[in-house]
Short mmCIF file of C-alpha atoms in Angstrom, two decimals:
data_model
loop_
_atom_site.label_atom_id
_atom_site.label_comp_id
_atom_site.label_asym_id
_atom_site.label_seq_id
_atom_site.Cartn_x
_atom_site.Cartn_y
_atom_site.Cartn_z
CA THR Q 1 -69.50 -37.06 65.89
CA VAL Q 2 -67.16 -38.53 63.27
CA GLU Q 3 -65.28 -40.38 66.02
CA LYS Q 4 -68.40 -42.10 67.29
CA GLU Q 5 -69.66 -42.96 63.81
CA GLU Q 6 -66.35 -44.42 62.65
CA ALA Q 7 -65.86 -46.30 65.90
CA GLY Q 8 -69.33 -47.73 65.80
CA GLY Q 9 -70.00 -46.39 69.28
CA GLY Q 10 -67.73 -49.02 70.82
CA ILE Q 11 -64.56 -46.95 71.21
CA SER Q 12 -64.18 -43.84 73.31
CA GLY Q 13 -62.83 -40.59 71.91
CA GLU Q 14 -59.97 -40.75 74.41
CA GLU Q 15 -58.87 -44.15 73.08
CA ILE Q 16 -58.93 -42.90 69.47
CA ARG Q 17 -56.93 -39.80 70.32
CA LEU Q 18 -54.38 -41.93 72.18
CA TRP Q 19 -53.86 -44.79 69.69
CA GLY Q 20 -55.57 -43.66 66.48
CA LEU Q 21 -58.63 -45.33 64.93
CA GLU Q 22 -56.69 -47.82 62.78
CA ALA Q 23 -54.60 -48.97 65.75
CA GLN Q 24 -57.71 -49.20 67.93
CA LYS Q 25 -59.52 -51.67 65.67
CA PRO Q 26 -57.14 -54.64 66.18
CA LEU Q 27 -56.73 -53.62 69.82
CA ARG Q 28 -60.51 -53.85 70.35
CA ALA Q 29 -60.43 -57.39 68.94
CA SER Q 30 -57.59 -58.57 71.19
CA ARG Q 31 -57.92 -60.86 74.18
CA VAL Q 32 -55.08 -60.57 76.68
CA LEU Q 33 -54.46 -62.79 79.71
CA PRO Q 34 -52.78 -60.98 82.65
CA VAL Q 35 -51.57 -63.33 85.41
CA GLY Q 36 -50.92 -62.08 88.95
CA MET Q 37 -52.83 -59.13 90.42
CA LYS Q 38 -50.32 -57.65 92.86
CA GLY Q 39 -48.81 -54.19 92.29
CA LEU Q 40 -47.30 -54.74 88.83
CA GLY Q 41 -50.17 -56.94 87.61
CA ALA Q 42 -52.70 -54.30 88.67
CA GLU Q 43 -50.82 -51.60 86.74
CA ILE Q 44 -50.70 -53.77 83.60
CA ALA Q 45 -54.41 -54.64 83.86
CA LYS Q 46 -55.36 -50.99 84.42
CA ASN Q 47 -53.41 -49.83 81.36
CA LEU Q 48 -54.81 -52.57 79.11
CA ILE Q 49 -58.38 -51.90 80.23
CA LEU Q 50 -57.99 -48.16 79.62
CA ALA Q 51 -56.43 -48.91 76.22
CA GLY Q 52 -59.60 -50.79 75.28
CA VAL Q 53 -58.78 -54.44 74.64
CA LYS Q 54 -61.73 -56.74 73.91
CA GLY Q 55 -61.43 -59.09 76.86
CA LEU Q 56 -59.28 -59.31 79.99
CA PRO Q 57 -59.70 -62.31 82.31
CA MET Q 58 -57.56 -61.49 85.38
CA LEU Q 59 -56.01 -64.73 86.63
CA ASP Q 60 -54.73 -65.11 90.21
CA HIS Q 61 -55.23 -67.96 92.66
CA GLU Q 62 -53.53 -66.23 95.61
CA GLN Q 63 -55.20 -64.56 98.58
CA VAL Q 64 -54.98 -60.86 99.43
CA SER Q 65 -52.40 -60.14 102.13
CA PRO Q 66 -52.10 -56.92 104.20
CA GLU Q 67 -48.89 -56.07 102.28
CA ASP Q 68 -50.41 -56.34 98.79
CA PRO Q 69 -49.96 -52.97 97.03
CA GLY Q 70 -52.54 -53.64 94.31
CA PHE Q 71 -54.62 -50.43 94.07
CA LEU Q 72 -57.45 -52.27 92.33
CA ILE Q 73 -58.07 -54.40 95.43
CA ARG Q 74 -61.12 -53.18 97.33
CA THR Q 75 -60.84 -52.29 101.01
CA GLY Q 76 -61.51 -55.11 103.47
CA SER Q 77 -60.54 -57.92 101.09
CA VAL Q 78 -57.65 -59.40 103.11
CA GLY Q 79 -57.97 -63.19 102.96
CA GLY Q 80 -60.08 -63.13 99.80
CA ASN Q 81 -58.94 -63.96 96.28
CA ARG Q 82 -56.81 -61.21 94.69
CA ALA Q 83 -58.46 -61.34 91.26
CA GLU Q 84 -61.99 -61.32 92.70
CA ALA Q 85 -61.09 -58.43 94.99
CA SER Q 86 -59.84 -56.45 91.96
CA LEU Q 87 -62.81 -57.04 89.64
CA GLU Q 88 -65.13 -54.18 90.64
CA GLN Q 89 -62.49 -51.44 90.42
CA ALA Q 90 -61.06 -52.89 87.20
CA GLN Q 91 -64.43 -53.04 85.43
CA ASN Q 92 -65.25 -49.48 86.46
CA LEU Q 93 -62.19 -48.26 84.54
CA ASN Q 94 -63.79 -49.07 81.18
CA PRO Q 95 -67.29 -50.64 80.97
CA MET Q 96 -66.69 -51.48 77.28
CA VAL Q 97 -63.98 -54.05 78.15
CA ASP Q 98 -65.11 -57.55 79.13
CA VAL Q 99 -63.25 -57.98 82.44
CA LYS Q 100 -63.55 -61.39 84.08
CA VAL Q 101 -61.89 -63.33 86.90
CA ASP Q 102 -60.13 -66.71 86.94
CA THR Q 103 -59.10 -68.05 90.36
CA GLU Q 104 -57.44 -71.28 89.21
CA ASP Q 105 -53.69 -71.81 89.60
CA ILE Q 106 -51.98 -71.18 86.25
CA GLU Q 107 -49.89 -74.34 86.79
CA LYS Q 108 -53.09 -76.39 86.42
CA LYS Q 109 -54.08 -74.85 83.09
CA PRO Q 110 -53.81 -77.11 80.01
CA GLU Q 111 -52.15 -75.96 76.80
CA SER Q 112 -55.55 -75.50 75.13
CA PHE Q 113 -56.45 -72.79 77.68
CA PHE Q 114 -53.81 -70.39 76.36
CA THR Q 115 -54.87 -70.74 72.70
CA HIS Q 116 -57.91 -68.54 73.39
CA PHE Q 117 -55.69 -65.47 73.79
CA ASP Q 118 -53.74 -63.17 71.49
CA ALA Q 119 -51.23 -62.35 74.23
CA VAL Q 120 -50.30 -63.68 77.67
CA CYS Q 121 -48.55 -61.62 80.36
CA LEU Q 122 -47.17 -63.25 83.51
CA THR Q 123 -46.22 -61.63 86.83
CA CYS Q 124 -45.44 -63.23 90.20
CA CYS Q 125 -44.68 -66.61 88.57
CA SER Q 126 -41.86 -69.08 89.19
CA ARG Q 127 -39.07 -69.59 86.68
CA ASP Q 128 -40.49 -73.02 85.74
CA VAL Q 129 -43.95 -71.59 85.06
CA ILE Q 130 -42.52 -68.71 83.01
CA VAL Q 131 -40.50 -71.13 80.86
CA LYS Q 132 -43.42 -73.55 80.44
CA VAL Q 133 -46.01 -70.93 79.44
CA ASP Q 134 -43.52 -69.23 77.11
CA GLN Q 135 -42.92 -72.54 75.33
CA ILE Q 136 -46.68 -73.06 74.94
CA CYS Q 137 -47.14 -69.55 73.55
CA HIS Q 138 -44.14 -69.88 71.22
CA LYS Q 139 -45.52 -73.15 69.86
CA ASN Q 140 -48.99 -71.68 69.26
CA SER Q 141 -47.89 -68.26 67.89
CA ILE Q 142 -49.23 -66.39 70.92
CA LYS Q 143 -47.45 -63.20 72.00
CA PHE Q 144 -45.76 -63.79 75.35
CA PHE Q 145 -44.74 -61.22 77.94
CA THR Q 146 -43.56 -61.45 81.53
CA GLY Q 147 -42.32 -59.01 84.14
CA ASP Q 148 -41.76 -58.50 87.84
CA VAL Q 149 -40.84 -55.83 90.35
CA PHE Q 150 -38.44 -56.50 93.21
CA GLY Q 151 -38.04 -53.40 95.38
CA TYR Q 152 -36.43 -50.67 93.27
CA HIS Q 153 -35.79 -53.07 90.38
CA GLY Q 154 -38.08 -54.27 87.62
CA TYR Q 155 -37.85 -56.14 84.33
CA THR Q 156 -39.91 -57.10 81.31
CA PHE Q 157 -39.41 -59.83 78.70
CA ALA Q 158 -41.12 -60.27 75.33
CA ASN Q 159 -41.30 -63.21 72.94
CA LEU Q 160 -43.26 -62.32 69.82
CA GLY Q 161 -42.06 -65.35 67.85
CA GLU Q 162 -41.47 -64.51 64.18
CA HIS Q 163 -42.42 -60.87 64.15
CA GLU Q 164 -42.70 -58.38 61.29
CA PHE Q 165 -42.76 -54.64 61.87
CA VAL Q 166 -42.28 -51.38 60.01
CA GLU Q 167 -39.50 -48.90 60.81
CA GLU Q 168 -39.39 -45.28 59.69
CA LYS Q 169 -36.04 -44.09 58.34
CA THR Q 170 -34.79 -40.86 56.83
CA LYS Q 171 -34.32 -41.08 53.07
CA VAL Q 172 -30.79 -40.75 51.75
CA ALA Q 173 -30.95 -38.16 48.99
CA LYS Q 174 -28.81 -38.60 45.86
CA VAL Q 175 -28.81 -34.85 45.39
CA ILE Q 176 -28.26 -32.55 48.36
CA LYS Q 177 -31.46 -30.70 49.20
CA LEU Q 178 -32.33 -28.08 51.76
CA ASP Q 179 -35.06 -30.32 53.24
CA SER Q 180 -33.57 -33.63 54.36
CA SER Q 181 -36.46 -34.65 56.60
CA GLU Q 182 -38.19 -36.90 54.05
CA THR Q 183 -38.66 -40.43 55.42
CA THR Q 184 -39.51 -43.87 54.12
CA MET Q 185 -41.04 -46.96 55.78
CA ILE Q 186 -38.94 -50.12 55.80
CA LYS Q 187 -40.43 -53.54 56.57
CA LYS Q 188 -38.35 -55.71 58.89
CA LYS Q 189 -38.59 -59.14 60.50
CA VAL Q 190 -37.25 -60.26 63.88
CA VAL Q 191 -37.25 -63.79 65.31
CA PHE Q 192 -37.54 -63.76 69.09
CA CYS Q 193 -36.00 -66.51 71.21
CA PRO Q 194 -37.73 -68.24 74.16
CA VAL Q 195 -37.06 -66.99 77.70
CA LYS Q 196 -35.31 -70.26 78.54
CA GLU Q 197 -32.57 -69.46 76.03
CA VAL Q 198 -32.14 -65.97 77.49
CA LEU Q 199 -31.74 -67.36 81.01
CA GLU Q 200 -29.29 -70.04 79.85
CA VAL Q 201 -26.87 -67.95 77.79
CA ASP Q 202 -23.34 -69.38 78.04
CA TRP Q 203 -21.39 -66.34 79.20
CA SER Q 204 -18.08 -68.22 79.03
CA SER Q 205 -18.28 -68.43 75.22
CA GLY Q 206 -16.17 -65.96 73.23
CA LYS Q 207 -18.95 -63.81 71.76
CA ALA Q 208 -20.98 -63.62 74.99
CA LYS Q 209 -17.87 -62.89 77.04
CA ALA Q 210 -17.07 -59.95 74.78
CA THR Q 211 -20.51 -58.39 75.45
CA LEU Q 212 -20.50 -59.08 79.20
CA LYS Q 213 -19.23 -55.62 80.14
CA ARG Q 214 -22.03 -54.02 78.14
CA THR Q 215 -24.74 -56.24 79.68
CA THR Q 216 -26.69 -54.71 82.56
CA SER Q 217 -26.31 -56.34 85.98
CA GLY Q 218 -30.13 -56.30 86.12
CA HIS Q 219 -30.15 -59.45 84.00
CA PHE Q 220 -28.11 -61.35 86.58
CA LEU Q 221 -30.08 -59.84 89.47
CA LEU Q 222 -33.21 -61.27 87.83
CA GLN Q 223 -31.63 -64.74 87.75
CA VAL Q 224 -30.83 -64.50 91.47
CA LEU Q 225 -34.34 -63.36 92.41
CA LEU Q 226 -36.05 -66.01 90.29
CA LYS Q 227 -33.94 -68.70 91.98
CA PHE Q 228 -34.84 -67.26 95.39
CA ARG Q 229 -38.53 -67.45 94.43
CA THR Q 230 -38.08 -71.09 93.36
CA GLU Q 231 -36.29 -72.10 96.55
CA LYS Q 232 -38.52 -70.23 99.03
CA GLY Q 233 -41.83 -70.18 97.15
CA ARG Q 234 -42.03 -66.41 97.72
CA ASP Q 235 -40.12 -63.17 97.13
CA PRO Q 236 -37.70 -61.55 99.62
CA SER Q 237 -39.69 -60.19 102.57
CA SER Q 238 -38.93 -57.35 104.98
CA ASP Q 239 -40.27 -59.58 107.79
CA THR Q 240 -37.29 -61.92 107.30
CA HIS Q 241 -34.82 -59.34 106.00
CA GLY Q 242 -31.70 -60.70 107.68
CA GLU Q 243 -32.29 -64.32 106.72
CA ASP Q 244 -33.33 -63.44 103.18
CA SER Q 245 -30.33 -61.15 102.65
CA GLU Q 246 -27.94 -63.94 103.56
CA LEU Q 247 -29.70 -66.38 101.23
CA LEU Q 248 -29.70 -63.84 98.38
CA LEU Q 249 -25.93 -63.42 98.68
CA GLN Q 250 -25.43 -67.18 98.67
CA ILE Q 251 -27.69 -67.57 95.63
CA ARG Q 252 -25.81 -64.75 93.90
CA ASN Q 253 -22.55 -66.65 94.34
CA ASP Q 254 -24.09 -69.91 93.13
CA VAL Q 255 -25.86 -68.40 90.11
CA LEU Q 256 -22.95 -66.32 88.87
CA ASP Q 257 -20.53 -69.19 89.43
CA SER Q 258 -22.74 -71.50 87.36
CA LEU Q 259 -22.77 -68.87 84.60
CA GLY Q 260 -18.99 -68.51 84.72
CA ILE Q 261 -19.16 -64.91 85.95
CA ARG Q 262 -17.31 -63.18 88.80
CA PRO Q 263 -19.60 -62.48 91.81
CA ASP Q 264 -18.51 -58.83 91.97
CA LEU Q 265 -20.45 -58.21 88.75
CA LEU Q 266 -23.42 -57.93 91.12
CA PRO Q 267 -22.19 -55.94 94.16
CA GLU Q 268 -23.32 -57.12 97.60
CA ASP Q 269 -25.38 -54.01 98.29
CA PHE Q 270 -28.04 -55.23 95.82
CA VAL Q 271 -29.76 -56.91 98.78
CA ARG Q 272 -30.69 -53.48 100.16
CA TYR Q 273 -32.88 -52.61 97.20
CA CYS Q 274 -34.84 -55.71 96.15
CA PHE Q 275 -37.44 -56.18 98.91
CA SER Q 276 -41.20 -55.73 98.32
CA GLU Q 277 -42.95 -54.14 95.33
CA MET Q 278 -42.34 -50.38 95.20
CA ALA Q 279 -45.48 -48.66 93.85
CA PRO Q 280 -43.63 -46.08 91.69
CA VAL Q 281 -41.52 -48.83 90.12
CA CYS Q 282 -44.69 -50.84 89.42
CA ALA Q 283 -46.17 -47.79 87.68
CA VAL Q 284 -43.11 -47.36 85.42
CA VAL Q 285 -42.62 -51.04 84.57
CA GLY Q 286 -46.37 -51.61 84.23
CA GLY Q 287 -46.61 -48.70 81.79
CA ILE Q 288 -43.72 -50.01 79.68
CA LEU Q 289 -45.03 -53.58 79.64
CA ALA Q 290 -48.62 -52.63 78.80
CA GLN Q 291 -47.33 -50.35 76.04
CA GLU Q 292 -45.38 -53.22 74.48
CA ILE Q 293 -48.42 -55.50 74.70
CA VAL Q 294 -50.63 -52.89 73.02
CA LYS Q 295 -48.30 -52.07 70.13
CA TRP Q 296 -46.69 -55.56 69.82
CA ASP Q 297 -43.71 -53.94 68.22
CA PRO Q 298 -40.55 -54.07 70.38
CA PRO Q 299 -37.37 -54.76 68.38
CA HIS Q 300 -35.84 -56.01 71.64
CA ASN Q 301 -36.79 -58.68 74.19
CA ASN Q 302 -35.69 -57.31 77.57
CA PHE Q 303 -36.13 -54.12 79.58
CA PHE Q 304 -34.51 -53.60 82.99
CA PHE Q 305 -35.49 -50.70 85.26
CA ASP Q 306 -33.33 -49.41 88.12
CA GLY Q 307 -35.35 -47.20 90.46
CA MET Q 308 -32.26 -46.08 92.37
CA LYS Q 309 -30.76 -44.57 89.21
CA GLY Q 310 -34.12 -43.66 87.73
CA ASN Q 311 -33.38 -45.20 84.34
CA GLY Q 312 -34.19 -48.22 82.21
CA ILE Q 313 -32.03 -50.26 79.87
CA VAL Q 314 -33.18 -52.12 76.75
CA GLU Q 315 -31.32 -55.35 76.02
CA CYS Q 316 -31.43 -57.87 73.17
CA LEU Q 317 -30.36 -61.08 74.92
CA GLY Q 318 -30.25 -64.62 73.58
CA PRO Q 319 -28.01 -67.41 72.33
CA LYS Q 320 -26.86 -65.34 69.33
#
């Protein structure tokens, strides 16, 4: 068929129909590093493998626990490495993608390790690791993405550095015509800021204060949950619900106070909805994040999903 001839036999017809042949060529040459193979990480890996990237070394040094929702993990793998337990199912999704496993802790990886990839996507990482890897990627012009799911809530962040993209706009006709659907392509450039700058926005400044009411509370919820992860070395657990709920409320007060924001911006009932990884939320957030990695074209840097409301909000957050 024409599809097979043009693709050189290395791209499936489904991939061409989904992305188009021209889009598939750079995708097939891309190497993406997904970190963390729990529920969200498994969704991201699945979507990237099905999309047809060149190589995907799944990195995770943690062991499989009975609570892990990762659907790629084979049965009977509790106690084994999460990435190794996910390899067989992941490779079966698309034999044409070079799927490998890396069981080393990402904190031990040198800067040179990341330069082998076109894009890096972190899940289940501490705030310090997210900031560090983002700085490495920013310095080396590597596309950086991160995301997490906490109960009914999820987020994604993108740092594409200095990024050029094309936007389609309707032409403004000098003479009124019956058909006003003619469009033109406009080239644009966006400079993304590092995640550290997003997390350290001074909300007491005039300009930031003016946009505070329009900023989703999901951004501040993320700050609280990342601090919890740093302090406890884990995410909120249903096994210690009472203790974790109290700590989350205390962290909320501390975080929002340090940012110069009233605590009631994040109502106390948030603690009811941020425990464990909800599989449907992982599917939504994993689909959004993998889509952004594949097209490398978001004109924004943050996405926050609220599973209770069933909607997501796009935000452009940073020092400016």
